XYZ file of C-alpha atoms in Angstrom:
311
model
C 128.360 186.521 122.498
C 129.472 187.916 125.567
C 126.911 186.473 128.822
C 126.806 187.824 132.065
C 125.314 185.890 134.989
C 122.547 188.021 136.832
C 122.038 187.251 140.426
C 118.159 187.450 142.437
C 116.771 186.240 145.149
C 113.952 183.269 144.314
C 110.888 184.762 145.174
C 108.340 186.001 142.180
C 109.014 190.177 142.893
C 112.943 189.192 142.950
C 112.449 187.836 139.102
C 110.322 190.628 138.439
C 112.465 192.975 139.638
C 115.452 191.287 137.060
C 112.731 191.408 133.994
C 112.211 195.403 134.563
C 115.971 195.777 134.562
C 117.019 193.854 132.069
C 114.478 194.384 129.620
C 115.742 197.354 128.094
C 119.302 196.699 128.463
C 118.159 193.495 126.676
C 117.025 196.056 123.321
C 120.060 197.978 123.688
C 122.645 195.424 124.026
C 121.022 192.614 121.649
C 124.965 191.336 121.418
C 125.033 190.630 125.162
C 123.403 187.670 126.848
C 122.115 188.051 130.385
C 121.442 184.970 132.361
C 118.960 185.127 135.655
C 120.535 182.997 138.964
C 118.162 182.136 142.029
C 120.367 182.572 144.834
C 118.595 181.260 148.587
C 118.787 183.677 151.046
C 118.863 182.961 155.096
C 115.352 185.094 155.206
C 113.822 182.728 152.513
C 115.071 179.655 154.065
C 113.629 180.588 157.686
C 110.702 182.232 157.613
C 109.619 181.703 161.399
C 112.793 183.675 163.348
C 113.204 187.260 163.880
C 114.632 188.937 161.157
C 117.534 190.139 163.539
C 118.505 186.360 164.347
C 118.155 185.546 160.772
C 120.894 188.326 159.765
C 123.192 187.179 162.836
C 123.393 183.614 161.396
C 123.598 184.779 157.799
C 126.457 186.825 158.194
C 125.217 190.768 158.145
C 121.900 190.140 156.287
C 119.065 187.974 155.866
C 117.924 188.858 152.422
C 121.385 190.205 150.388
C 124.336 187.731 152.413
C 124.184 185.003 149.831
C 124.143 186.886 146.856
C 127.005 189.399 148.051
C 128.865 186.298 148.439
C 128.007 184.950 145.471
C 128.887 188.067 143.728
C 132.155 188.151 145.095
C 133.483 184.594 144.178
C 132.533 185.348 141.166
C 129.120 183.412 140.587
C 127.433 185.771 139.074
C 128.549 189.871 137.564
C 125.916 191.438 138.889
C 123.168 191.152 141.855
C 119.546 192.850 141.142
C 118.471 193.585 145.047
C 115.647 195.229 146.536
C 117.630 198.432 147.622
C 115.834 198.424 151.328
C 117.141 195.168 151.997
C 121.406 196.530 151.602
C 123.136 197.179 154.349
C 124.411 200.664 154.051
C 127.896 199.359 153.794
C 129.333 197.438 151.083
C 131.539 194.372 151.251
C 135.234 194.778 150.348
C 135.580 194.975 146.001
C 131.596 195.483 145.840
C 130.012 198.635 144.259
C 126.336 200.096 144.108
C 125.662 201.419 140.305
C 122.797 203.980 140.153
C 119.335 202.209 140.009
C 117.172 203.016 136.929
C 113.804 204.813 138.050
C 112.357 204.247 141.299
C 108.944 202.647 142.038
C 106.479 204.438 144.354
C 108.123 204.496 147.863
C 105.451 204.407 150.153
C 103.878 201.909 152.180
C 100.044 200.504 151.702
C 97.694 199.488 154.311
C 96.066 196.331 152.457
C 92.567 195.292 153.535
C 91.438 198.786 155.119
C 92.116 202.152 155.577
C 94.048 203.580 158.542
C 90.587 205.603 159.744
C 88.531 202.365 158.645
C 90.040 200.191 161.384
C 87.902 199.153 164.110
C 89.191 200.144 167.860
C 91.590 196.909 168.429
C 91.794 196.096 165.020
C 94.555 193.317 164.375
C 97.276 194.812 161.665
C 99.846 192.159 160.176
C 103.607 193.502 159.657
C 107.030 192.146 160.648
C 109.035 195.508 160.320
C 109.995 197.303 163.200
C 109.509 200.606 161.461
C 106.265 199.691 160.764
C 105.261 198.389 163.385
C 106.651 201.599 165.416
C 104.818 203.943 162.591
C 101.781 202.224 163.177
C 101.591 202.208 167.013
C 102.323 205.639 166.678
C 99.269 206.674 164.866
C 96.933 204.115 165.533
C 98.219 202.902 169.812
C 94.691 201.323 169.953
C 95.347 198.442 167.537
C 97.649 195.089 168.319
C 100.198 194.525 165.890
C 100.691 190.566 164.878
C 104.227 189.783 163.387
C 104.158 187.920 159.896
C 106.887 187.120 157.982
C 106.981 185.614 154.211
C 106.736 187.143 150.449
C 104.229 189.392 149.326
C 101.027 187.481 148.143
C 101.363 184.991 151.238
C 101.079 187.844 153.499
C 98.163 188.853 151.776
C 96.637 185.808 152.159
C 97.368 186.257 156.145
C 94.464 188.546 156.268
C 92.311 185.653 155.648
C 94.125 182.957 157.319
C 95.094 184.603 160.597
C 91.930 186.880 160.750
C 94.127 190.143 160.243
C 91.668 193.347 159.279
C 94.777 194.688 157.536
C 98.824 194.102 156.454
C 101.230 196.552 155.591
C 103.195 196.620 152.707
C 105.130 198.338 150.110
C 103.352 199.773 147.295
C 106.431 199.113 145.073
C 106.054 195.401 145.474
C 102.222 195.154 144.752
C 102.427 197.314 141.931
C 105.257 195.280 140.182
C 103.521 191.857 141.426
C 100.342 193.482 139.658
C 98.643 193.509 142.717
C 97.112 196.951 142.899
C 94.047 196.058 143.488
C 94.716 194.979 147.404
C 95.434 198.238 148.347
C 92.996 200.017 150.837
C 95.178 203.016 151.162
C 98.313 204.378 150.342
C 99.852 205.486 153.857
C 100.921 209.108 153.749
C 105.216 209.718 154.089
C 104.759 212.406 156.486
C 103.450 210.114 158.603
C 104.871 206.685 157.327
C 108.573 207.743 155.788
C 109.511 204.553 153.989
C 112.608 203.035 154.520
C 115.636 203.782 152.763
C 115.879 203.188 149.348
C 112.151 201.615 149.472
C 111.254 201.213 145.820
C 114.480 201.521 143.960
C 116.594 198.603 142.877
C 120.145 197.772 144.441
C 122.248 197.452 141.477
C 125.377 195.314 142.929
C 128.574 194.739 140.827
C 132.392 193.788 141.303
C 134.375 197.380 141.439
C 137.007 195.665 139.068
C 133.788 194.444 136.061
C 134.454 197.468 134.165
C 132.961 195.902 131.196
C 129.749 195.096 133.115
C 129.679 198.698 134.689
C 129.663 200.402 131.565
C 126.616 198.327 130.381
C 124.980 198.838 133.270
C 125.333 202.996 133.031
C 123.123 203.256 130.442
C 119.800 202.263 132.593
C 121.439 204.342 135.475
C 118.735 207.400 136.776
C 121.066 210.036 138.229
C 117.918 211.548 140.605
C 117.065 208.539 142.064
C 121.076 207.750 142.745
C 121.166 210.780 144.629
C 117.997 210.379 146.237
C 118.869 206.758 147.658
C 122.582 207.555 148.533
C 120.844 210.497 151.037
C 118.697 208.232 152.751
C 121.004 205.229 153.260
C 124.007 207.978 154.117
C 121.252 209.242 156.715
C 121.017 205.385 157.829
C 124.325 204.882 158.465
C 125.127 207.890 160.529
C 122.760 206.616 162.434
C 123.887 203.214 162.269
C 121.007 201.719 161.370
C 119.481 199.115 159.387
C 116.653 196.787 158.302
C 115.962 195.986 162.358
C 115.324 199.602 163.727
C 112.329 201.845 162.951
C 114.366 204.787 160.672
C 112.207 206.228 157.912
C 113.386 208.733 155.107
C 112.145 209.811 152.032
C 114.398 212.633 149.424
C 113.254 213.368 146.527
C 114.790 216.429 143.344
C 112.840 219.593 144.155
C 111.236 221.546 140.759
C 114.627 223.968 141.212
C 117.117 221.388 141.510
C 117.679 221.169 145.105
C 117.865 217.973 147.294
C 115.388 217.383 149.887
C 115.200 214.659 152.832
C 112.810 214.501 155.117
C 113.932 211.212 157.808
C 112.005 209.722 161.159
C 112.826 207.629 164.225
C 110.308 206.120 166.601
C 110.355 204.123 169.515
C 109.030 200.444 169.378
C 105.614 201.559 170.846
C 105.047 204.652 168.730
C 104.824 206.975 172.116
C 108.577 208.712 171.299
C 108.850 209.875 167.614
C 111.288 212.691 166.199
C 111.516 214.140 162.827
C 113.565 216.410 160.341
C 113.816 217.748 157.152
C 117.128 219.765 155.081
C 117.337 220.326 151.354
C 120.741 220.386 149.570
C 122.692 220.385 146.589
C 121.511 217.204 144.130
C 124.972 216.550 144.119
C 126.071 216.057 147.525
C 123.677 213.730 148.615
C 125.954 212.104 151.573
C 125.965 215.366 153.269
C 122.649 215.912 152.908
C 121.938 212.850 155.023
C 125.091 212.988 157.130
C 123.502 216.626 158.406
C 119.964 215.957 158.664
C 120.866 212.714 160.565
C 123.019 215.045 163.097
C 120.228 216.780 163.591
C 117.606 214.066 164.674
C 120.569 212.851 167.148
C 120.471 216.388 168.874
C 116.687 215.508 168.869
C 117.710 212.835 170.837
C 117.817 209.681 167.941
C 120.334 207.781 169.856
C 118.833 207.220 172.580
C 115.965 206.010 170.768
C 117.994 203.766 169.355
C 119.872 202.906 172.022
C 117.172 201.253 173.577
C 115.831 199.506 171.036
C 119.350 197.845 170.387
C 119.422 196.958 173.868
C 116.260 195.555 174.141
C 117.306 193.324 171.016
C 120.305 192.204 172.988
C 118.617 190.830 175.875
C-alpha cells in the first residue's frame, strides 16, 4: 500500500479541512494510505505580535512557511492550507493543484448585525482588510485587535466585552458554528480575502504520482476563481497584511467575473472595480482589473499602508 503524508496546521479548523479533503480520496483510492501530520506555524506559536511581524520572523508567512519548508524537505507529500493564508508566489519546486469545491467565501459578523451595532460599538478583528472595510461602512465603531483560532475569537465577545467579531463564514460552517452568525456581510461592501473559503492544496512539482491522485478532486471552476483573485493580489504586490478584497464567480454563460476593492486602513478612501473575461484566462483577468485599480490610485493607498507598517 502506498502511503502519503498530509501536512496542515494544528488548529481544529485545519484538521477538519484535511478530513474534508481526504474523505473522497480515501473512498476513491482504498489502496492508498493518507497519514496526517500536524505542523506548527509561527502564527500559531505567537498569538500576540502583529501578523506582519510574525511573518517577517517566520520567513515569509505566519501561517504557511513551516508547512512549505516541510513539504520541500520531503517530510510530507502534500499540504492542505486555507488558501487565503498562502502568499501568491510558490517557493521553488512547489505548486498548487486545483482545489475542491469552495465553501462560502463571505465574512460574517458574529454577536450582532451591522445595523444593530450601537454607536461606538467594539468589534473584534485583527485583519487589516476587515478593519478597513468596517470603518468604511461604520466609521463610528471601535475596532479591537484580536487573534487566535475561530472558537477562542468567538469567546472574546464575552471575555473582552465586545459587541461583535468578524470571522469567515467558511471556518464557522466547517466547525459547525453557523449558529454564531449574526449577519453574513454583503460581498459588494466586504469582498473577502483572495482565495477565502477555498483550500490551498500544495505539492512538490516533481511528485507526479500524488498530483495524479489529487487531480481527481479538483474543481476547475473554483480553480479559475481563485487564480483570478490571487493574480490580482500579486499584481498589487499585496498579501494578507493589506486591505485588498476580491471575489470571482463563474457566470451562467461561462465567463468569469471579478470584483475587487482596495481600502485605506482608516476606511476613508476606497476604490473598487469589476471586469469579466474568459474562464480559460483567469490570471489575465486578475492582472487587468489590478491595472484598473492602480489607475484609480490603489498603489498610493497600499504604499501609504506599507510605509506606516515599516515605521
